[in-house]
Short mmCIF file of C-alpha atoms in Angstrom, two decimals:
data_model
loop_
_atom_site.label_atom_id
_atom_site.label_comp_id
_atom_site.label_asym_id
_atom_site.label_seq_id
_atom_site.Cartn_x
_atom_site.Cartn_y
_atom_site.Cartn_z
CA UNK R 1 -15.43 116.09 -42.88
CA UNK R 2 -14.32 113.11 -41.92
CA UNK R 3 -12.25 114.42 -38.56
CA UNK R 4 -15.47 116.28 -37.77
CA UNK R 5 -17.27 112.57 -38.06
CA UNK R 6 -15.15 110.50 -35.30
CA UNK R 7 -14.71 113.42 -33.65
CA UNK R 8 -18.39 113.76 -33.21
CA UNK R 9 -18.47 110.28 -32.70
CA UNK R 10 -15.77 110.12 -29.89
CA UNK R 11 -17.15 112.92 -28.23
CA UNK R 12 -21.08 111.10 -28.49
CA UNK R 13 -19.18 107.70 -26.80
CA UNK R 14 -17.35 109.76 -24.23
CA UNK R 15 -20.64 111.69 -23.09
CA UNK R 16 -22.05 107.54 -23.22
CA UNK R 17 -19.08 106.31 -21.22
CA UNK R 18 -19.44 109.46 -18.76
CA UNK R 19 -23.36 108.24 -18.48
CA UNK R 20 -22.59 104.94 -18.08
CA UNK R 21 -20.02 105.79 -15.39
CA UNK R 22 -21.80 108.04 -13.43
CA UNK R 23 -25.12 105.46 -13.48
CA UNK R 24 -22.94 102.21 -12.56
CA UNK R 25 -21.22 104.16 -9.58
CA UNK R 26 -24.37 105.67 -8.23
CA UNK R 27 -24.57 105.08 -4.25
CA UNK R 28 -27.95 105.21 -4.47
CA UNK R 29 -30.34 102.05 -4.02
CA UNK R 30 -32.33 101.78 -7.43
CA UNK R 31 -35.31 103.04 -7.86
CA UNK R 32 -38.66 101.45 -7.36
CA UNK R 33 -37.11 98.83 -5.50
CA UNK R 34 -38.88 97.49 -2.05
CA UNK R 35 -38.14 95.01 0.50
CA UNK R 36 -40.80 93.81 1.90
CA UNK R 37 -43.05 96.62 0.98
CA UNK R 38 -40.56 99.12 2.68
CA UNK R 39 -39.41 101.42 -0.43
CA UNK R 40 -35.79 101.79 -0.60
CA UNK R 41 -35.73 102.62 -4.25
CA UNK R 42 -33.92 106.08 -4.48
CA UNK R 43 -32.41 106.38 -0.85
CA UNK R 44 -29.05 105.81 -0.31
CA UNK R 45 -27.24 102.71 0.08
CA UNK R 46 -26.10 102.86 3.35
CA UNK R 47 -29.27 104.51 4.87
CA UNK R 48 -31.17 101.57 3.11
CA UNK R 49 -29.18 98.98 4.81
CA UNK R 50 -29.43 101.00 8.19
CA UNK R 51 -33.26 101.03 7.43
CA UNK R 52 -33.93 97.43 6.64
CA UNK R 53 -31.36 96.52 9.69
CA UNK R 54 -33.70 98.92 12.37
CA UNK R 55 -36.64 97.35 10.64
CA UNK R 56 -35.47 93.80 11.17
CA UNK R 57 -33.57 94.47 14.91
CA UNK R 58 -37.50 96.12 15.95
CA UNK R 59 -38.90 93.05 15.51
CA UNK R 60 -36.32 90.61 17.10
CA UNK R 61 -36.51 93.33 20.51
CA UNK R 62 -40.48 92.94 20.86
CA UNK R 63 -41.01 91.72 24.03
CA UNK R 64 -43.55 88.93 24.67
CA UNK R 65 -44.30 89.18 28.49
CA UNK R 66 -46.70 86.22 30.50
CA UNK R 67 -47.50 86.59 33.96
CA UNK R 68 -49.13 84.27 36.09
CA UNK R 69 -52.66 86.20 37.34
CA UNK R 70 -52.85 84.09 40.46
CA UNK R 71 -49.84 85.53 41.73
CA UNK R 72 -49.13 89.63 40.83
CA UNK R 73 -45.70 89.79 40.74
CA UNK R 74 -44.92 86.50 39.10
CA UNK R 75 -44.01 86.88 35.70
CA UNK R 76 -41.38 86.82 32.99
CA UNK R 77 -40.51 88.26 29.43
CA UNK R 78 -38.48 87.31 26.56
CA UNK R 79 -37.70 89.08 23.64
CA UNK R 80 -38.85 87.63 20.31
CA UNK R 81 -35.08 86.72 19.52
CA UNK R 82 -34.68 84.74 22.42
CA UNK R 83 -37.64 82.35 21.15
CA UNK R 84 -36.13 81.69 17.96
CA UNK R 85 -37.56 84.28 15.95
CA UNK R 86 -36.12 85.69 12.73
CA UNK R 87 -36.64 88.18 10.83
CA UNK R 88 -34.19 88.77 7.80
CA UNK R 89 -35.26 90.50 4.38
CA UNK R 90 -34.61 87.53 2.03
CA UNK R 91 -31.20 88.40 -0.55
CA UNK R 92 -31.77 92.44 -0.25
CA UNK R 93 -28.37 92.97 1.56
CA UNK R 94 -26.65 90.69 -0.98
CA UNK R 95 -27.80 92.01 -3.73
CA UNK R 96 -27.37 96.13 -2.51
CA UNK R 97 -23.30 94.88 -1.74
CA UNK R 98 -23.20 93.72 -5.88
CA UNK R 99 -24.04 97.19 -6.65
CA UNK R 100 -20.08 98.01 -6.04
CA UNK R 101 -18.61 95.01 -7.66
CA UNK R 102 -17.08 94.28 -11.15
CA UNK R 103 -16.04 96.36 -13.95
CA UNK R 104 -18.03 99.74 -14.74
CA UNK R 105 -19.61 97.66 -17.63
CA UNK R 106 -20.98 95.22 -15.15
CA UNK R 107 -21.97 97.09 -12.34
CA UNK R 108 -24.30 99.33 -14.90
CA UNK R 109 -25.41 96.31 -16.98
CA UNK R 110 -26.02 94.95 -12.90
CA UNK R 111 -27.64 97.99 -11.85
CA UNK R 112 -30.29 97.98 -14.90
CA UNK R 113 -31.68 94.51 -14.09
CA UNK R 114 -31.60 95.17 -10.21
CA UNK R 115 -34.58 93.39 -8.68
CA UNK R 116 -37.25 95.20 -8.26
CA UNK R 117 -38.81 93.24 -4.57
CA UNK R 118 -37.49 91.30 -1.69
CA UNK R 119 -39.54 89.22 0.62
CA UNK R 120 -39.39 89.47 4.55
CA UNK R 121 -38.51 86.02 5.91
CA UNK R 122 -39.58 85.57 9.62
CA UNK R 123 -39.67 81.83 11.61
CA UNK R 124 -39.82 81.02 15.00
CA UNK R 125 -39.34 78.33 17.42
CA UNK R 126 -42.94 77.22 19.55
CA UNK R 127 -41.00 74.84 21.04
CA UNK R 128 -38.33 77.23 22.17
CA UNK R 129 -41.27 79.36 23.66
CA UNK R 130 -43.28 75.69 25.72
CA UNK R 131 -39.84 75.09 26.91
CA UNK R 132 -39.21 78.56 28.14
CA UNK R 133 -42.66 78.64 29.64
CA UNK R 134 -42.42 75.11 31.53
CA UNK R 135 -38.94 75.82 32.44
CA UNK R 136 -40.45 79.31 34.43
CA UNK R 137 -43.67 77.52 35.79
CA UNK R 138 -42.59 74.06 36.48
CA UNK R 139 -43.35 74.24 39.95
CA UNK R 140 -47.08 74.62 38.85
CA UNK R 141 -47.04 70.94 37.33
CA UNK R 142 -45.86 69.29 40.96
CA UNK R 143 -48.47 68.16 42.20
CA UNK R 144 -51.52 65.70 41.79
CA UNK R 145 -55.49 65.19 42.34
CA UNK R 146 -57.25 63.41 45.09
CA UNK R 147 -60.31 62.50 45.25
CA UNK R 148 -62.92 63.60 47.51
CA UNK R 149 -64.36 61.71 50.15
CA UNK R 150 -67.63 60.93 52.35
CA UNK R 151 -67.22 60.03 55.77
CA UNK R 152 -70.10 58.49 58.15
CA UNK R 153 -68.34 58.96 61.34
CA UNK R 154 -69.05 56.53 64.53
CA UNK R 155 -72.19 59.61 65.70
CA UNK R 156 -73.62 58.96 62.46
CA UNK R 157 -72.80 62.01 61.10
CA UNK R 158 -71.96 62.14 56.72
CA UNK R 159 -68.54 63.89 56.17
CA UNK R 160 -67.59 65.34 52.96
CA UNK R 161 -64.01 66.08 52.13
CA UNK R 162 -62.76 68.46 49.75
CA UNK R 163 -61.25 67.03 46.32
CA UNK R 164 -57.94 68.51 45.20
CA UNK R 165 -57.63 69.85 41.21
CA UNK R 166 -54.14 69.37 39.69
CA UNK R 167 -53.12 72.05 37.58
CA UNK R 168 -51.27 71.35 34.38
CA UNK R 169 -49.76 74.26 31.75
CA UNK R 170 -52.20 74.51 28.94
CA UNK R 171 -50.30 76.40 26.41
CA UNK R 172 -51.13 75.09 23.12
CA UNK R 173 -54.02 77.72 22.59
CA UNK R 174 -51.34 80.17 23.90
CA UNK R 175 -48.90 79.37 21.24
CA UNK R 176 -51.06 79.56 18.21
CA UNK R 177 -51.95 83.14 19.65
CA UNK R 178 -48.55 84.16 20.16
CA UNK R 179 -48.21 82.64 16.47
CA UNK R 180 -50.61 85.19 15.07
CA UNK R 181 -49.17 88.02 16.46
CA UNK R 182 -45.10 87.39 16.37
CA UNK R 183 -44.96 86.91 12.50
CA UNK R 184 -46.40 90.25 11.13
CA UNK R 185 -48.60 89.79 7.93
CA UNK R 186 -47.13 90.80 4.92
CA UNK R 187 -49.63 94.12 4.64
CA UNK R 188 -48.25 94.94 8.29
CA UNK R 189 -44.66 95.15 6.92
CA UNK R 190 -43.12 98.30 7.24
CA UNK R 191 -45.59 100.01 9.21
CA UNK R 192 -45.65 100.06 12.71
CA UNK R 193 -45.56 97.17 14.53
CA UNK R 194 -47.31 96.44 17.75
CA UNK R 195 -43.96 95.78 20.29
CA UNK R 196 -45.40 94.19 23.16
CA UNK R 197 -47.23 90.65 23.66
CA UNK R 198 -48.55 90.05 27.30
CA UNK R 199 -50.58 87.29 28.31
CA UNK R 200 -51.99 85.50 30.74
CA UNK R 201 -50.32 82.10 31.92
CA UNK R 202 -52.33 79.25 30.87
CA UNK R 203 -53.47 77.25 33.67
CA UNK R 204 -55.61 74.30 33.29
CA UNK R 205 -57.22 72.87 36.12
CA UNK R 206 -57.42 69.03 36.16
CA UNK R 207 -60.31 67.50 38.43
CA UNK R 208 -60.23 64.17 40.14
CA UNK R 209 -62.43 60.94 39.10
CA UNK R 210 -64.33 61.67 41.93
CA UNK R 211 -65.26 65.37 42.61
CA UNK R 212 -67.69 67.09 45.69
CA UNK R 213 -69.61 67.91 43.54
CA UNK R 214 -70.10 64.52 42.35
CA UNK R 215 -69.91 63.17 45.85
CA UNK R 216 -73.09 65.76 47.26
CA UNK R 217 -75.33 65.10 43.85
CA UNK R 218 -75.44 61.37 45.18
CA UNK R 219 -77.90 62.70 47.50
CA UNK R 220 -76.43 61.14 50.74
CA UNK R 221 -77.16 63.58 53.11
CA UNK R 222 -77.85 62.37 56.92
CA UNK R 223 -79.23 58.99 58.94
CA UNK R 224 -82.75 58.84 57.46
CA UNK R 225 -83.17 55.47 59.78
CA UNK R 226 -82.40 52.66 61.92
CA UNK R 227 -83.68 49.64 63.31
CA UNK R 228 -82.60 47.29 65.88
CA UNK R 229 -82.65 43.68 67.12
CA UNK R 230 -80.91 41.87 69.67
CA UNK R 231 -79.62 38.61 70.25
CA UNK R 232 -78.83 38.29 73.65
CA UNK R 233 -80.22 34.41 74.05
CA UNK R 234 -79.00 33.29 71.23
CA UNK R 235 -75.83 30.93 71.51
CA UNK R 236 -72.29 31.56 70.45
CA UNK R 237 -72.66 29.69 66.67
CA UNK R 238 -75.97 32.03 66.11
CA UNK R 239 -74.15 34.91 67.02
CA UNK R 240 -71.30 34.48 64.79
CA UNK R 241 -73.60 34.04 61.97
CA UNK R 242 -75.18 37.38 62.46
CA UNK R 243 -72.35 39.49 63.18
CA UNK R 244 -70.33 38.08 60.34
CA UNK R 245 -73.46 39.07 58.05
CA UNK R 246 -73.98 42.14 59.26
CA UNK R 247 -70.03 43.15 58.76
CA UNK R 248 -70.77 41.64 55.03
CA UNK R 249 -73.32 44.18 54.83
CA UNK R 250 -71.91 47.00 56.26
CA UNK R 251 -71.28 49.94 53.52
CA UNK R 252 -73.70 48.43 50.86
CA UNK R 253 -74.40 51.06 48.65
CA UNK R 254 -77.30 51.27 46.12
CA UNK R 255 -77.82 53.43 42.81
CA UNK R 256 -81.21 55.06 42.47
CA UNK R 257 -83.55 52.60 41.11
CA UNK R 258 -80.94 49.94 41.87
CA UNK R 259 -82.38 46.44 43.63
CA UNK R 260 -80.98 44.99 46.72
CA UNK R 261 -80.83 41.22 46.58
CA UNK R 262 -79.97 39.40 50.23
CA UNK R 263 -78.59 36.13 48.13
CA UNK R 264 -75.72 38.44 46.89
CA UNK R 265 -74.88 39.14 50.32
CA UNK R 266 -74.74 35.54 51.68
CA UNK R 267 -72.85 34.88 48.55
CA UNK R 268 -70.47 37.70 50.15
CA UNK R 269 -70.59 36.60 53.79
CA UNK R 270 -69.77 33.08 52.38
CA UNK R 271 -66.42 34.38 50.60
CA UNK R 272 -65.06 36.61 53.64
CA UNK R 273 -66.28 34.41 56.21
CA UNK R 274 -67.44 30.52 57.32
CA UNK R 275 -70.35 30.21 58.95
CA UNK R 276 -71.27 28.29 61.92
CA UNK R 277 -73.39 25.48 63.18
CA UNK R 278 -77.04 27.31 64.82
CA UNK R 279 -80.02 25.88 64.54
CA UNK R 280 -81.92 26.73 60.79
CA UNK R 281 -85.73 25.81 60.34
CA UNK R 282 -85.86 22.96 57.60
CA UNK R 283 -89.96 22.50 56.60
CA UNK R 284 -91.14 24.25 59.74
CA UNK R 285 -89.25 22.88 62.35
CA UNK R 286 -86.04 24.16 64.42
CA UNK R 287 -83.16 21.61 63.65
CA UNK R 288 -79.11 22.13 63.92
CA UNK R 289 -77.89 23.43 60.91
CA UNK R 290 -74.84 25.57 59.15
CA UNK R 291 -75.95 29.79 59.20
CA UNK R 292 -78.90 29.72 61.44
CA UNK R 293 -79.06 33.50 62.26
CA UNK R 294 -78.52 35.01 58.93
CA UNK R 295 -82.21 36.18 58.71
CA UNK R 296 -82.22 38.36 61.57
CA UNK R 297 -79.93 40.65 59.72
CA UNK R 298 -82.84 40.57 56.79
CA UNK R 299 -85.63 41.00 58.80
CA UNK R 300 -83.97 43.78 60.67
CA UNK R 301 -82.51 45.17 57.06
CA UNK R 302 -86.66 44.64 56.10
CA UNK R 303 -87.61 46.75 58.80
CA UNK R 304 -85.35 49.91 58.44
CA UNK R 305 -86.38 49.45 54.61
CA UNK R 306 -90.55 49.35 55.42
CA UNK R 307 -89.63 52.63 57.40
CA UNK R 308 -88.26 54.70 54.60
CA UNK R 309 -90.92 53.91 52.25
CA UNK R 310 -88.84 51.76 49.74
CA UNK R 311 -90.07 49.91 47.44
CA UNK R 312 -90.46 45.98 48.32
CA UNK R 313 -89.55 43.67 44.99
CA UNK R 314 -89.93 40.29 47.30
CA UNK R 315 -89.86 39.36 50.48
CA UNK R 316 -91.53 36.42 52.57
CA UNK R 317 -92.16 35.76 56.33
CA UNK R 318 -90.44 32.86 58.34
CA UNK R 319 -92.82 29.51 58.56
CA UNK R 320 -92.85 30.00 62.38
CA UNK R 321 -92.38 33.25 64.30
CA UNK R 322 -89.14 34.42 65.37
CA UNK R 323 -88.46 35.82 68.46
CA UNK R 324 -86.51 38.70 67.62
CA UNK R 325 -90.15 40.90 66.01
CA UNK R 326 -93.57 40.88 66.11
CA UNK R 327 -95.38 38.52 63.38
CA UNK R 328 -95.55 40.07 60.07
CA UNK R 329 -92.47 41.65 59.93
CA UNK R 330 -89.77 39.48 59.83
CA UNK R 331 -88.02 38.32 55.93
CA UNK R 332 -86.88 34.95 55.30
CA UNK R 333 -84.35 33.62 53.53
CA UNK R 334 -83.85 30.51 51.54
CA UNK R 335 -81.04 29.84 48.98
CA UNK R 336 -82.72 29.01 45.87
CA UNK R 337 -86.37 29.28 47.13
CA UNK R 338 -87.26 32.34 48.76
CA UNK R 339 -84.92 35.76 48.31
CA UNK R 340 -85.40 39.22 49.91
CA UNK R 341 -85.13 42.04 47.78
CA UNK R 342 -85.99 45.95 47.32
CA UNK R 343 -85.43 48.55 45.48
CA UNK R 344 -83.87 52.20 46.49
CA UNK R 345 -86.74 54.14 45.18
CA UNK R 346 -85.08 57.27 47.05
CA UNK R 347 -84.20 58.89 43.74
CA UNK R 348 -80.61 59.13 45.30
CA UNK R 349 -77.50 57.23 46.32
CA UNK R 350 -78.43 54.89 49.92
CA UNK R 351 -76.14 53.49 51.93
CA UNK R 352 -76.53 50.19 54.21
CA UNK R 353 -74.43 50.56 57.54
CA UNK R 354 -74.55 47.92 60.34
CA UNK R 355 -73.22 47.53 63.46
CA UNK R 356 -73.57 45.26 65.84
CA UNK R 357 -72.59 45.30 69.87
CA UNK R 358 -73.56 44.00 73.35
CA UNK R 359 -75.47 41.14 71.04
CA UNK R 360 -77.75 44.53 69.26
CA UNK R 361 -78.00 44.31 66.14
CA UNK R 362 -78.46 47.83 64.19
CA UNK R 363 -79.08 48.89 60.61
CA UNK R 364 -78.89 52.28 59.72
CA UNK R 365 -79.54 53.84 55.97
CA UNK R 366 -77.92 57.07 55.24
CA UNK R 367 -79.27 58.83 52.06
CA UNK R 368 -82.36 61.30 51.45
CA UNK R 369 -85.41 61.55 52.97
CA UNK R 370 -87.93 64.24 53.88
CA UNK R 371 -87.80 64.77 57.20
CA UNK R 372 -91.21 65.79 57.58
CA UNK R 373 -92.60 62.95 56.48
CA UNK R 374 -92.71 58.97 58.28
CA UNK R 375 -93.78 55.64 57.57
CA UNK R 376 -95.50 53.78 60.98
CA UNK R 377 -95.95 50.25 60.27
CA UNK R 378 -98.89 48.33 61.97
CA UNK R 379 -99.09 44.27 62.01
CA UNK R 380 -102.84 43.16 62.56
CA UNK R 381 -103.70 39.35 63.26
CA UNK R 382 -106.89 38.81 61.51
CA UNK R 383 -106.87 34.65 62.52
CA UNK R 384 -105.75 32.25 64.79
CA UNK R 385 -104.91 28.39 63.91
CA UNK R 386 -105.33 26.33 66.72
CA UNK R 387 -102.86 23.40 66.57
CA UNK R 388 -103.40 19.85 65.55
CA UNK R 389 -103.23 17.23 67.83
CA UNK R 390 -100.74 13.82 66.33
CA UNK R 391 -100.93 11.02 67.82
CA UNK R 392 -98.17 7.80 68.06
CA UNK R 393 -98.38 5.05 69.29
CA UNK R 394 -95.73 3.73 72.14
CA UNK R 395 -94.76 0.64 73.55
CA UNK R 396 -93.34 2.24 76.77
CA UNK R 397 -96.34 3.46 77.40
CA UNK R 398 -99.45 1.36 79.60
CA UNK R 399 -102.72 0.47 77.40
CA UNK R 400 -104.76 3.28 76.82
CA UNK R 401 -101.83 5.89 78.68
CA UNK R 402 -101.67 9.33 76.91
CA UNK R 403 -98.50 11.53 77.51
CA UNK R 404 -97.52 15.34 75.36
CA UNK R 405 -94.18 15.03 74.03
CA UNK R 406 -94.29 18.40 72.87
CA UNK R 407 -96.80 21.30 72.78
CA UNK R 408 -98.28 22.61 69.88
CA UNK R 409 -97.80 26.28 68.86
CA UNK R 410 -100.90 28.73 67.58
CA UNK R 411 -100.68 29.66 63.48
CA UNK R 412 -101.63 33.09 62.51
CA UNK R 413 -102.83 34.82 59.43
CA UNK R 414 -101.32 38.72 59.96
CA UNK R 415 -101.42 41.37 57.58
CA UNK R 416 -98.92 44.52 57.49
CA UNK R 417 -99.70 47.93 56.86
CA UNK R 418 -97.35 50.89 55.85
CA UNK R 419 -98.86 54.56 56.96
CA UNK R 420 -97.39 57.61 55.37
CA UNK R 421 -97.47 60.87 57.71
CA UNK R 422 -96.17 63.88 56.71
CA UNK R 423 -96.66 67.09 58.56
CA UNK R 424 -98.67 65.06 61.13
CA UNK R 425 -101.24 64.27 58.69
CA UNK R 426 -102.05 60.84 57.21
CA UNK R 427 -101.28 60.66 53.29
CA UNK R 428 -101.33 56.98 52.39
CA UNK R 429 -101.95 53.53 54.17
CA UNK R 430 -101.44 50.42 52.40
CA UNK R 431 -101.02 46.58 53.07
CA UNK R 432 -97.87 45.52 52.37
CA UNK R 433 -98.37 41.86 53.36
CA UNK R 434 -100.63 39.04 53.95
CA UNK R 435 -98.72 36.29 55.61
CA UNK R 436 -99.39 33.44 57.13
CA UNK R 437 -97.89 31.63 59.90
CA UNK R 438 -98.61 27.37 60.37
CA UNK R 439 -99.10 26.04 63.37
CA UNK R 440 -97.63 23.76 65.10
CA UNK R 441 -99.24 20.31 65.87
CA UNK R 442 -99.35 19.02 69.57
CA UNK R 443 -97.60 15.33 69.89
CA UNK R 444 -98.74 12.57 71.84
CA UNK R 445 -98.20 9.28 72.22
CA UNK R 446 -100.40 7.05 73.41
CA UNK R 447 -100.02 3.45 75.07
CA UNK R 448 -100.20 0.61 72.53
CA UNK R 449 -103.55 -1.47 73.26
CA UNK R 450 -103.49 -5.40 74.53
CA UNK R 451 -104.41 -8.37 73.05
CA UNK R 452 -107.97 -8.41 73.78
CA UNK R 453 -108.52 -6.58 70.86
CA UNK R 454 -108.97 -2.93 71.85
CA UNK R 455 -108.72 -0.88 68.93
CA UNK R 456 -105.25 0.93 69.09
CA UNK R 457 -104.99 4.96 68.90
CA UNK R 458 -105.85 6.35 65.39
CA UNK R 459 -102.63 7.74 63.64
CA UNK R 460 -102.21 10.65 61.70
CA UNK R 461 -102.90 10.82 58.73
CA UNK R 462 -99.61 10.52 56.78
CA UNK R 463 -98.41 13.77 55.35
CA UNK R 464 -97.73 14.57 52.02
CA UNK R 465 -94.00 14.81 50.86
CA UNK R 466 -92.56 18.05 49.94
CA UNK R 467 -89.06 19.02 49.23
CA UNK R 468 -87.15 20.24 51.67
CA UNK R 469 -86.93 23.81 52.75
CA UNK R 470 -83.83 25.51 54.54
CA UNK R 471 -84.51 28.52 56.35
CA UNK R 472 -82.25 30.91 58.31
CA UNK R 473 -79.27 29.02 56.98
CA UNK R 474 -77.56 27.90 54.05
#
């Protein structure tokens, strides 16, 4: 009985043994096992490796292909290796090779606890993929913006050149896409994958500070007027003084709504330039002085200014008529007293050009204007002020003996009006001024009187102090 017992018994461990044998030396992945959501469980262990080794080559060879749309046949591809991507099922291989190592015990034992799911590992490189990219395109990247430009050219005309984009590589946003689609989402794994990427290259344009676009919405758009005085009598200091304003004015551009003040300019003139000795009108009377001249370029600035229908902030006539325009529209200037300014009420950019030759002085202003429409300008004298007569007595002079040592000059009282026409039809008139010019008293002297008591010549009645007032100079 007890032969039959470990006989049994051997027979019951060798049947085991044979079990165990034939389970540990199986060639056969596991079953149930998956890497990476690919079943291998069951196949065997070579075609498992083979499997997982086409699955992983497949998505090194995709092919990620950017072409550059400006230019058909310009374009390149890479493969998905050659960026830096990998793709490697995490410890499957390892652990499928342990399957045929150590003793039978082992390897069954080894077999029995085999892990049931390996992860697909994938990276990349972006950085591999911006260099690759640059490296192709760099030529794109050599170059550089300009600006673009206005022009007034010597006929007046306004010139507008081109600006010039830059164009940089903009492949950040291209990266994060290429992101998305080179590491495949873990439900994607094992089914099949998409093996192509093309794209666009990414070209950024890069636009100048100052655009033609920009340049155009400024509104400068032709010569909308000019006006012009000359100074052929006046002598070489006077003549300096102008023309050295005028090139101080020259390319004076305002902002819409922005005001023009004249002080700024002689503040300007006075830094590029020196003035010269020309006579200046100090309290109504001509005497030498240092900038005599420098209101001729305001009152001619005033004139091509009434003309487009700007807006007049201040602005005040000489004390005595000037030569150069008819009364009531000339501007003074005096530093701290009197100013000339307007405003560019053109809604757009203006610009202030001057030029002066032959001793003609011009102003032109370039900007927007309808061109149906004009402004006339009428000066009416309503009065005329006779001039005083002053009397001095002399000494050189017999008893009694009257002589004019200078001739007095009319005053006037002139008002300015500014007509609107457009279409040929009168829209507006309005006074822009009321000014007043004094006149000038006649001088005589007369011979002092004897001893016998003849009364002597009545004087003038002293005048009343005021302070003193520079015009037409500085």
């Amino acid at each position: 009985m007890a032969i039959i017992i470990v006989a049994s018994l051997l027979l019951i461990a060798a049947v085991g043994w044979g079990v165990v044998w034939n389970y540990a030396l199986q060639k056969t992945v596991p079953a149930e096992v998956d890497a990476g959501g690919i079943q291998i469980g069951g196949m065997p262990v070579e075609e498992a490796l083979a499997l997982l080794g086409q699955y992983e080559n497949s998505l090194l060879q995709r092919t990620i292909t950017i072409h550059n749309e400006a230019m058909k046949a310009d374009k390149k591809q890479w493969t998905a290796a050659e960026l830096g991507y990998i793709a490697k099922f995490q410890g499957a291989r390892e652990a499928i090779a342990k399957l045929d190592e150590g003793e039978i015990w082992e390897r069954a034992v080894y077999r029995y606890h085999f892990q049931k799911s390996y992860t697909l590992t994938q990276s990349w490189n972006p950085a591999e993929f911006d260099a690759a990219v640059r490296k192709q395109w760099s030529w794109i990247e050599k170059n550089e913006t300009k600006n673009a430009s206005r022009t007034i050219t010597d006929d007046d005309k306004v010139v507008y050149e081109p600006h010039v984009d830059a164009y940089r590589l903009d492949i950040g946003k291209l990266t994060a896409t290429l992101d998305a689609w080179v590491i495949v989402k873990k439900e994607q794994i094992g089914k099949p994958v998409e093996q192509a990427f093309e794209a666009e290259l990414p070209v950024a344009a890069v636009h100048p500070e100052v655009t033609l676009e920009m340049l155009k919405d400024e509104g400068v758009e032709r010569k909308i007027y000019e006006f012009s005085t000359d100074f052929r009598t006046s002598a070489e200091g006077r003549a300096h003084n102008v023309t050295v304003t005028a090139l101080a004015l020259n390319d004076w551009e305002l902002a819409p709504n922005e005001v023009f003040d004249y002080g700024k300019l002689i503040a300007r003139a006075e830094e590029l330039y020196e003035y010269r000795e020309a006579p200046v009108i100090l309290n109504g009377k001509l005497v030498p002085g240092i900038g005599g001249g420098i209101c001729q370029v305001s009152s001619t600035l005033y004139n091509a200014v009434l003309r487009t229908g700007l807006e007049i902030v201040e602005r005040r006539n000489h004390s005595l008529p000037v030569a150069y325009l008819p009364i009531g529209q000339d501007a003074t200037y005096a530093g701290g007293a009197i100013n000339f300014r307007f405003k560019n009420t053109t809604g757009k950019h203006l610009i202030i050009r001057t030029a002066v030759e032959d001793r003609k002085l011009t102003v032109k202003l370039f900007g927007t204007m309808n061109e149906n429409e004009r402004y006339d300008i009428e000066s009416v004298t309503l009065k005329t002020i006779a001039p005083t007569v002053q009397e001095k007595s002399s000494t050189r002079l017999s008893p009694g003996q009257k002589v004019t040592v200078e001739k007095g000059k009319e005053g006037y009282i002139v008002e300015t009006f500014r007509t609107l026409v457009r279409d040929g039809n009168v829209v507006s008139r309005d006074r822009v001024s009321r000014d007043t010019y004094k006149s000038q008293p006649t001088l005589v002297e007369v011979g002092a009187m004897n001893n016998s008591g003849a009364p002597s010549p009545t004087p003038a009645p002293p005048s009343r102090t005021a302070p003193p007032l520079l015009e037409d100079g500085i």
